[in-house]
Amino acid sequence: MSIRPWRDIHRRQSRKIMVGNVPVGGDAPVTVQTMTNTDTSDAVATIDQIRRCEEAGADIIRVSCPDVESTAALKLITRAARVPIVADIHFHYKRALEAADAGAACLRINPGNIGSNERVAEVVRAAKANGCAIRIGVNGGSLEKHLLEKYGEPCPDALVESAMDHIKLLQDHDFHEFKVAVKASDLFLAVAAYQQLAEMVDCPLHLGITEAGGFVGGTVKSSIGIGSLLWFGIGDTIRVSLSAEPEEEVRVGFEILKALGIRNRGVRVVSCPSCARQGFDVIRTVQALEERLQHIRTPMSLSVLGCVVNGPGEARETDIGITGGGNGKHMVYLSGVTDHHVQDADMIDHIVKLVEAKAAEIDAASAAVPQAAE
């Protein structure tokens, strides 16, 4: 037991699969995924967007393959990408065969619309031949007709039955490199389905609340649903579905993992909501710092507090801290200890330099003593 058992998360034991060169499940870190929204047939635009997602930290990126032009472009896209590419397939199983040949690391198929068992079997053969993983993507909005007739509406039992039917189909073809998602836009339905499925299978689970909404609403909804499951120890890879640019999905995904202490990447900011006591404009300062510090990948913490009510206490727990003072003069804390003052005009540039220097120091120490993967 750890010294803070209230923070402990006991992760569900799942078997590990490989998506390209990225392990998913088992003892591997929970991975963060997103999906491009460009026209996949435009390889240049799609690769440009993939680059932005890679810079944001995406471990795996999915692209939609609705037509032959898309799977033709996929050959260029998979060669250019630095992370594994998942081909998203709906309705046309032949696109899955083409995507496997084009270098996709994983094929995402939706059992509700991919077609007959024979077509799924063809997809399995293509995956085996090309070393692809498969994600079974069950979705509350596209359940098979017979399950809707049986249950009357999308419900946890229906989602899980759909998943189990297609797991059996893959296993019957001696295919085991698969992960499963049982997504729904109703977070209660999704969470209940994942909990039920987690008790029945040992394969990795891909978490998501589908069609979650815009940036603010979708972030809240996804954080509750995905965060609850991760807190229960369920989940091996996540995708935050937002009506926003895909790199924003990646950032939100990492923030969920950071909040739970599951995985740390970049600067974790502790900041107050601000009030009349603030010695500087906290809101604008945090916005500027978050923007300026996106390039930092080293896990570290920064507290930005407007006054001395909670500022010193929070600073004691962070790598770098700033607490607002009077007359535009603010206290800077390093490793929890008061160190020096900084003036308003220099504050943001000064904090950025301190964070960059601290990140370099941490990286140097990590290089000297190899650490476990994040």
Tab-separated table of C-alpha atoms in Angstrom:
chain	number	residue	atom	x	y	z
A	1	MET	CA	0.000	0.000	0.000
A	2	SER	CA	1.282	3.470	-0.813
A	3	ILE	CA	1.665	6.268	1.709
A	4	ARG	CA	-1.426	7.912	0.170
A	5	PRO	CA	-3.794	4.972	-0.412
A	6	TRP	CA	-6.690	7.264	-1.298
A	7	ARG	CA	-4.845	8.007	-4.540
A	8	ASP	CA	-4.245	4.380	-5.491
A	9	ILE	CA	-5.832	3.029	-8.659
A	10	HIS	CA	-5.774	-0.741	-9.091
A	11	ARG	CA	-5.723	-1.261	-12.822
A	12	ARG	CA	-7.657	-4.118	-14.364
A	13	GLN	CA	-5.358	-6.810	-15.692
A	14	SER	CA	-5.602	-7.085	-19.462
A	15	ARG	CA	-3.418	-8.803	-22.001
A	16	LYS	CA	-1.095	-6.694	-24.066
A	17	ILE	CA	-1.399	-6.219	-27.811
A	18	MET	CA	0.703	-4.176	-30.202
A	19	VAL	CA	-0.648	-1.372	-32.368
A	20	GLY	CA	2.326	-0.883	-34.637
A	21	ASN	CA	5.185	-0.277	-32.222
A	22	VAL	CA	2.925	0.945	-29.401
A	23	PRO	CA	1.894	-1.542	-26.691
A	24	VAL	CA	-1.711	-1.345	-25.497
A	25	GLY	CA	-2.912	-3.140	-22.380
A	26	GLY	CA	-1.040	-5.177	-19.826
A	27	ASP	CA	1.518	-3.049	-18.000
A	28	ALA	CA	1.813	-0.523	-20.843
A	29	PRO	CA	0.962	3.141	-20.177
A	30	VAL	CA	-2.602	4.187	-20.980
A	31	THR	CA	-2.305	5.643	-24.475
A	32	VAL	CA	-3.978	8.754	-25.880
A	33	GLN	CA	-5.572	8.696	-29.313
A	34	THR	CA	-7.295	11.162	-31.591
A	35	MET	CA	-8.730	11.161	-35.112
A	36	THR	CA	-8.056	13.429	-38.062
A	37	ASN	CA	-10.897	15.446	-39.581
A	38	THR	CA	-9.250	16.279	-42.913
A	39	ASP	CA	-10.222	14.667	-46.199
A	40	THR	CA	-7.993	11.580	-46.010
A	41	SER	CA	-7.556	11.560	-49.774
A	42	ASP	CA	-5.684	14.855	-49.307
A	43	ALA	CA	-2.506	13.278	-47.975
A	44	VAL	CA	-0.688	16.595	-47.480
A	45	ALA	CA	-3.447	18.134	-45.336
A	46	THR	CA	-3.862	14.922	-43.377
A	47	ILE	CA	-0.134	14.574	-42.688
A	48	ASP	CA	0.012	18.227	-41.594
A	49	GLN	CA	-2.761	17.596	-39.086
A	50	ILE	CA	-1.101	14.389	-37.919
A	51	ARG	CA	2.069	16.407	-37.237
A	52	ARG	CA	0.136	18.796	-34.982
A	53	CYS	CA	-1.400	15.862	-33.119
A	54	GLU	CA	2.015	14.225	-32.724
A	55	GLU	CA	3.384	17.462	-31.296
A	56	ALA	CA	0.482	17.547	-28.835
A	57	GLY	CA	1.499	14.056	-27.688
A	58	ALA	CA	-0.808	11.649	-29.510
A	59	ASP	CA	0.350	8.047	-29.204
A	60	ILE	CA	-1.966	6.655	-31.899
A	61	ILE	CA	-3.923	8.496	-34.605
A	62	ARG	CA	-6.993	7.274	-36.473
A	63	VAL	CA	-7.976	8.316	-39.989
A	64	SER	CA	-11.255	7.655	-41.745
A	65	CYS	CA	-11.119	5.587	-44.947
A	66	PRO	CA	-14.495	5.985	-46.656
A	67	ASP	CA	-13.359	5.492	-50.260
A	68	VAL	CA	-10.664	4.112	-52.548
A	69	GLU	CA	-9.014	7.532	-52.817
A	70	SER	CA	-8.547	7.555	-49.042
A	71	THR	CA	-6.961	4.131	-48.840
A	72	ALA	CA	-4.690	5.059	-51.759
A	73	ALA	CA	-3.514	8.151	-49.851
A	74	LEU	CA	-3.071	6.023	-46.733
A	75	LYS	CA	0.126	4.571	-48.184
A	76	LEU	CA	1.723	8.020	-48.072
A	77	ILE	CA	0.182	8.848	-44.702
A	78	THR	CA	1.399	5.718	-42.895
A	79	ARG	CA	4.923	6.227	-44.221
A	80	ALA	CA	5.001	9.861	-43.091
A	81	ALA	CA	3.428	9.374	-39.654
A	82	ARG	CA	5.644	9.002	-36.592
A	83	VAL	CA	2.945	7.169	-34.651
A	84	PRO	CA	0.791	4.162	-35.586
A	85	ILE	CA	-2.173	4.891	-37.838
A	86	VAL	CA	-5.569	3.255	-37.330
A	87	ALA	CA	-7.831	2.992	-40.374
A	88	ASP	CA	-11.459	3.733	-39.521
A	89	ILE	CA	-13.733	1.525	-41.615
A	90	HIS	CA	-17.501	1.723	-41.970
A	91	PHE	CA	-19.845	-0.063	-44.396
A	92	HIS	CA	-17.264	-1.041	-47.028
A	93	TYR	CA	-15.195	-3.975	-45.827
A	94	LYS	CA	-12.967	-3.761	-48.910
A	95	ARG	CA	-11.601	-0.482	-47.548
A	96	ALA	CA	-10.284	-2.517	-44.595
A	97	LEU	CA	-8.473	-4.882	-46.936
A	98	GLU	CA	-6.951	-1.948	-48.812
A	99	ALA	CA	-6.000	-0.162	-45.580
A	100	ALA	CA	-4.229	-3.246	-44.249
A	101	ASP	CA	-2.196	-3.427	-47.446
A	102	ALA	CA	-1.489	0.331	-47.213
A	103	GLY	CA	0.322	0.020	-43.879
A	104	ALA	CA	-2.361	0.655	-41.255
A	105	ALA	CA	-1.267	-0.563	-37.818
A	106	CYS	CA	-4.854	-1.266	-36.786
A	107	LEU	CA	-8.248	-1.620	-38.430
A	108	ARG	CA	-11.243	-0.177	-36.636
A	109	ILE	CA	-14.408	-1.968	-37.672
A	110	ASN	CA	-17.943	-1.364	-36.446
A	111	PRO	CA	-19.791	-4.687	-36.194
A	112	GLY	CA	-23.111	-2.953	-36.742
A	113	ASN	CA	-22.290	-1.827	-40.262
A	114	ILE	CA	-19.321	-3.823	-41.598
A	115	GLY	CA	-21.490	-6.574	-43.051
A	116	SER	CA	-21.698	-10.356	-42.808
A	117	ASN	CA	-19.512	-12.675	-40.800
A	118	GLU	CA	-17.864	-13.702	-44.057
A	119	ARG	CA	-16.794	-10.121	-44.688
A	120	VAL	CA	-15.426	-9.807	-41.167
A	121	ALA	CA	-13.512	-13.050	-41.780
A	122	GLU	CA	-11.917	-11.483	-44.858
A	123	VAL	CA	-10.882	-8.500	-42.794
A	124	VAL	CA	-9.302	-10.848	-40.242
A	125	ARG	CA	-7.306	-12.585	-42.954
A	126	ALA	CA	-6.032	-9.235	-44.236
A	127	ALA	CA	-5.100	-8.160	-40.706
A	128	LYS	CA	-3.159	-11.383	-40.118
A	129	ALA	CA	-1.345	-11.087	-43.417
A	130	ASN	CA	-0.250	-7.505	-42.701
A	131	GLY	CA	0.379	-7.667	-38.959
A	132	CYS	CA	-2.523	-5.353	-38.110
A	133	ALA	CA	-4.395	-5.196	-34.855
A	134	ILE	CA	-8.190	-4.800	-34.906
A	135	ARG	CA	-10.438	-2.626	-32.798
A	136	ILE	CA	-13.997	-3.809	-32.439
A	137	GLY	CA	-15.904	-0.548	-32.195
A	138	VAL	CA	-19.405	-1.062	-30.815
A	139	ASN	CA	-21.439	2.134	-30.770
A	140	GLY	CA	-24.810	2.801	-29.168
A	141	GLY	CA	-25.867	4.722	-32.271
A	142	SER	CA	-25.273	1.888	-34.725
A	143	LEU	CA	-26.161	-1.357	-32.993
A	144	GLU	CA	-27.197	-4.344	-35.072
A	145	LYS	CA	-30.886	-4.446	-35.919
A	146	HIS	CA	-31.515	-7.769	-34.177
A	147	LEU	CA	-30.103	-6.433	-30.908
A	148	LEU	CA	-32.281	-3.331	-31.050
A	149	GLU	CA	-35.286	-5.564	-31.642
A	150	LYS	CA	-34.257	-7.840	-28.780
A	151	TYR	CA	-33.616	-5.096	-26.192
A	152	GLY	CA	-35.877	-2.332	-27.490
A	153	GLU	CA	-33.186	0.346	-27.206
A	154	PRO	CA	-29.430	0.682	-26.765
A	155	CYS	CA	-28.575	-0.600	-23.282
A	156	PRO	CA	-25.475	-2.045	-21.596
A	157	ASP	CA	-26.540	-5.635	-22.282
A	158	ALA	CA	-27.003	-4.872	-25.981
A	159	LEU	CA	-23.606	-3.195	-26.352
A	160	VAL	CA	-21.857	-5.991	-24.500
A	161	GLU	CA	-23.643	-8.729	-26.449
A	162	SER	CA	-22.598	-7.086	-29.715
A	163	ALA	CA	-18.997	-6.918	-28.503
A	164	MET	CA	-18.990	-10.535	-27.303
A	165	ASP	CA	-20.425	-11.809	-30.583
A	166	HIS	CA	-17.623	-10.192	-32.555
A	167	ILE	CA	-14.934	-11.141	-30.077
A	168	LYS	CA	-16.012	-14.749	-30.606
A	169	LEU	CA	-15.845	-14.305	-34.356
A	170	LEU	CA	-12.255	-13.054	-34.168
A	171	GLN	CA	-11.305	-15.807	-31.754
A	172	ASP	CA	-12.934	-18.435	-33.980
A	173	HIS	CA	-10.499	-17.290	-36.662
A	174	ASP	CA	-7.622	-17.593	-34.183
A	175	PHE	CA	-7.157	-13.818	-34.073
A	176	HIS	CA	-6.304	-12.303	-30.696
A	177	GLU	CA	-4.615	-8.969	-31.439
A	178	PHE	CA	-7.737	-6.950	-30.768
A	179	LYS	CA	-9.091	-4.310	-28.434
A	180	VAL	CA	-12.724	-3.384	-27.863
A	181	ALA	CA	-14.785	-0.236	-27.348
A	182	VAL	CA	-18.434	-0.046	-26.291
A	183	LYS	CA	-19.104	3.656	-26.767
A	184	ALA	CA	-22.275	5.670	-26.389
A	185	SER	CA	-23.111	9.370	-26.247
A	186	ASP	CA	-24.997	8.631	-23.000
A	187	LEU	CA	-22.162	8.491	-20.475
A	188	PHE	CA	-24.219	6.382	-18.039
A	189	LEU	CA	-24.789	3.798	-20.757
A	190	ALA	CA	-21.149	3.796	-21.822
A	191	VAL	CA	-19.771	3.500	-18.290
A	192	ALA	CA	-22.160	0.671	-17.407
A	193	ALA	CA	-21.312	-1.211	-20.610
A	194	TYR	CA	-17.564	-0.897	-20.052
A	195	GLN	CA	-17.899	-2.051	-16.447
A	196	GLN	CA	-19.887	-5.089	-17.539
A	197	LEU	CA	-17.526	-5.951	-20.394
A	198	ALA	CA	-14.440	-5.540	-18.196
A	199	GLU	CA	-15.662	-8.423	-16.021
A	200	MET	CA	-16.082	-10.727	-19.004
A	201	VAL	CA	-12.954	-10.357	-21.138
A	202	ASP	CA	-9.214	-9.874	-20.767
A	203	CYS	CA	-8.612	-7.902	-23.960
A	204	PRO	CA	-7.551	-4.239	-23.834
A	205	LEU	CA	-10.392	-1.735	-23.685
A	206	HIS	CA	-10.486	1.490	-25.688
A	207	LEU	CA	-12.437	4.130	-23.743
A	208	GLY	CA	-14.529	6.956	-25.092
A	209	ILE	CA	-17.801	8.806	-24.777
A	210	THR	CA	-18.810	9.166	-28.395
A	211	GLU	CA	-20.339	12.329	-29.856
A	212	ALA	CA	-19.598	14.060	-26.539
A	213	GLY	CA	-20.172	17.575	-27.893
A	214	GLY	CA	-18.231	20.821	-28.227
A	215	PHE	CA	-15.000	21.689	-26.477
A	216	VAL	CA	-16.416	22.663	-23.079
A	217	GLY	CA	-19.410	20.331	-22.886
A	218	GLY	CA	-17.566	17.424	-24.475
A	219	THR	CA	-14.590	17.854	-22.171
A	220	VAL	CA	-16.816	17.758	-19.094
A	221	LYS	CA	-18.787	14.759	-20.330
A	222	SER	CA	-15.689	12.834	-21.375
A	223	SER	CA	-13.875	13.652	-18.158
A	224	ILE	CA	-16.720	12.262	-16.088
A	225	GLY	CA	-17.161	9.107	-18.176
A	226	ILE	CA	-13.561	8.274	-19.067
A	227	GLY	CA	-12.281	9.546	-15.723
A	228	SER	CA	-14.715	7.381	-13.774
A	229	LEU	CA	-13.691	4.242	-15.653
A	230	LEU	CA	-9.985	4.955	-15.283
A	231	TRP	CA	-10.503	5.576	-11.571
A	232	PHE	CA	-12.132	2.124	-11.393
A	233	GLY	CA	-8.981	0.769	-13.065
A	234	ILE	CA	-10.699	0.141	-16.405
A	235	GLY	CA	-9.169	1.282	-19.680
A	236	ASP	CA	-5.976	0.843	-21.681
A	237	THR	CA	-6.282	3.528	-24.353
A	238	ILE	CA	-8.557	6.578	-24.605
A	239	ARG	CA	-9.969	8.967	-27.161
A	240	VAL	CA	-11.762	12.158	-26.128
A	241	SER	CA	-14.348	12.833	-28.856
A	242	LEU	CA	-14.852	16.585	-29.261
A	243	SER	CA	-16.288	18.872	-31.893
A	244	ALA	CA	-12.914	20.594	-31.815
A	245	GLU	CA	-9.551	20.226	-33.489
A	246	PRO	CA	-7.976	16.817	-32.847
A	247	GLU	CA	-4.919	18.222	-31.086
A	248	GLU	CA	-7.331	19.611	-28.461
A	249	GLU	CA	-8.637	16.075	-27.926
A	250	VAL	CA	-5.082	14.971	-27.198
A	251	ARG	CA	-4.524	17.758	-24.680
A	252	VAL	CA	-7.760	16.992	-22.858
A	253	GLY	CA	-6.911	13.284	-22.839
A	254	PHE	CA	-3.584	13.957	-21.173
A	255	GLU	CA	-5.214	16.304	-18.668
A	256	ILE	CA	-7.587	13.498	-17.634
A	257	LEU	CA	-4.653	11.121	-17.155
A	258	LYS	CA	-2.633	13.763	-15.299
A	259	ALA	CA	-5.529	14.583	-12.957
A	260	LEU	CA	-5.726	10.912	-11.976
A	261	GLY	CA	-1.971	10.539	-11.650
A	262	ILE	CA	-2.018	7.773	-14.262
A	263	ARG	CA	0.377	9.393	-16.687
A	264	ASN	CA	2.258	12.656	-16.584
A	265	ARG	CA	3.334	14.708	-19.570
A	266	GLY	CA	4.179	18.366	-19.649
A	267	VAL	CA	3.397	21.047	-17.096
A	268	ARG	CA	0.628	20.452	-14.576
A	269	VAL	CA	-0.703	23.890	-13.653
A	270	VAL	CA	-2.254	24.538	-10.245
A	271	SER	CA	-4.012	27.894	-10.333
A	272	CYS	CA	-6.716	29.774	-8.477
A	273	PRO	CA	-9.920	31.124	-10.060
A	274	SER	CA	-8.823	34.650	-8.998
A	275	CYS	CA	-10.653	37.234	-6.886
A	276	ALA	CA	-10.259	40.828	-5.672
A	277	ARG	CA	-7.193	39.818	-3.632
A	278	GLN	CA	-5.148	38.891	-6.711
A	279	GLY	CA	-1.862	40.687	-7.133
A	280	PHE	CA	-1.809	40.064	-10.889
A	281	ASP	CA	-4.278	39.030	-13.592
A	282	VAL	CA	-4.357	35.288	-12.840
A	283	ILE	CA	-6.678	34.274	-15.668
A	284	ARG	CA	-4.680	36.000	-18.425
A	285	THR	CA	-1.385	34.849	-16.890
A	286	VAL	CA	-2.450	31.193	-16.823
A	287	GLN	CA	-3.742	31.417	-20.397
A	288	ALA	CA	-0.425	32.875	-21.558
A	289	LEU	CA	1.663	30.338	-19.648
A	290	GLU	CA	-0.352	27.363	-20.896
A	291	GLU	CA	0.132	28.597	-24.460
A	292	ARG	CA	3.848	29.331	-24.026
A	293	LEU	CA	4.578	26.021	-22.284
A	294	GLN	CA	2.914	23.605	-24.718
A	295	HIS	CA	6.326	22.542	-25.999
A	296	ILE	CA	7.370	21.190	-22.587
A	297	ARG	CA	6.933	17.418	-22.402
A	298	THR	CA	8.822	16.843	-19.173
A	299	PRO	CA	6.425	16.104	-16.283
A	300	MET	CA	6.540	18.943	-13.758
A	301	SER	CA	4.245	21.175	-11.728
A	302	LEU	CA	3.649	24.933	-11.658
A	303	SER	CA	1.459	26.836	-9.210
A	304	VAL	CA	0.046	30.235	-10.166
A	305	LEU	CA	-1.813	31.811	-7.248
A	306	GLY	CA	-2.988	35.386	-7.052
A	307	CYS	CA	-2.415	36.037	-3.356
A	308	VAL	CA	-0.884	34.707	-0.133
A	309	VAL	CA	-4.042	32.989	1.179
A	310	ASN	CA	-3.228	29.655	-0.496
A	311	GLY	CA	-0.235	30.633	-2.625
A	312	PRO	CA	2.603	29.603	-0.269
A	313	GLY	CA	0.879	26.325	0.617
A	314	GLU	CA	0.367	25.342	-3.012
A	315	ALA	CA	3.889	26.439	-3.928
A	316	ARG	CA	5.329	24.040	-1.329
A	317	GLU	CA	3.862	21.166	-3.359
A	318	THR	CA	5.021	22.247	-6.833
A	319	ASP	CA	8.324	22.481	-8.706
A	320	ILE	CA	7.871	26.166	-9.450
A	321	GLY	CA	5.391	28.589	-7.951
A	322	ILE	CA	4.402	32.216	-8.192
A	323	THR	CA	2.288	34.035	-5.618
A	324	GLY	CA	0.893	37.527	-6.121
A	325	GLY	CA	2.122	40.340	-3.912
A	326	GLY	CA	1.582	44.062	-3.606
A	327	ASN	CA	2.806	46.861	-5.858
A	328	GLY	CA	3.361	44.524	-8.807
A	329	LYS	CA	6.021	42.531	-6.956
A	330	HIS	CA	5.451	38.775	-6.704
A	331	MET	CA	7.181	35.898	-4.915
A	332	VAL	CA	8.749	33.039	-6.869
A	333	TYR	CA	9.172	29.617	-5.258
A	334	LEU	CA	11.595	26.967	-6.451
A	335	SER	CA	11.091	23.377	-5.243
A	336	GLY	CA	8.655	24.662	-2.644
A	337	VAL	CA	10.991	27.241	-1.108
A	338	THR	CA	10.779	31.047	-1.385
A	339	ASP	CA	13.564	32.157	-3.709
A	340	HIS	CA	13.174	35.612	-5.218
A	341	HIS	CA	10.757	38.299	-6.419
A	342	VAL	CA	9.706	39.244	-9.934
A	343	GLN	CA	7.926	42.316	-11.296
A	344	ASP	CA	4.690	42.236	-13.303
A	345	ALA	CA	6.284	43.204	-16.606
A	346	ASP	CA	8.835	40.385	-16.483
A	347	MET	CA	6.725	37.691	-14.849
A	348	ILE	CA	5.543	35.539	-17.774
A	349	ASP	CA	8.882	35.514	-19.621
A	350	HIS	CA	10.639	34.805	-16.328
A	351	ILE	CA	8.394	31.856	-15.424
A	352	VAL	CA	8.755	30.370	-18.915
A	353	LYS	CA	12.552	30.495	-18.593
A	354	LEU	CA	12.410	28.898	-15.132
A	355	VAL	CA	10.167	26.083	-16.410
A	356	GLU	CA	12.419	25.445	-19.410
A	357	ALA	CA	15.483	25.345	-17.155
A	358	LYS	CA	13.768	22.994	-14.696
A	359	ALA	CA	12.669	20.710	-17.530
A	360	ALA	CA	16.243	20.555	-18.825
A	361	GLU	CA	17.468	19.736	-15.311
A	362	ILE	CA	14.907	16.935	-14.902
A	363	ASP	CA	15.701	15.529	-18.351
A	364	ALA	CA	19.427	15.518	-17.601
A	365	ALA	CA	18.837	13.656	-14.331
A	366	SER	CA	16.568	11.149	-16.082
A	367	ALA	CA	19.187	10.529	-18.758
A	368	ALA	CA	21.777	9.829	-16.077
A	369	VAL	CA	19.486	7.349	-14.275
A	370	PRO	CA	17.143	5.620	-16.791
A	371	GLN	CA	13.521	5.727	-15.665
A	372	ALA	CA	10.505	3.566	-16.445
A	373	ALA	CA	8.360	4.652	-19.405
A	374	GLU	CA	5.834	7.402	-18.620
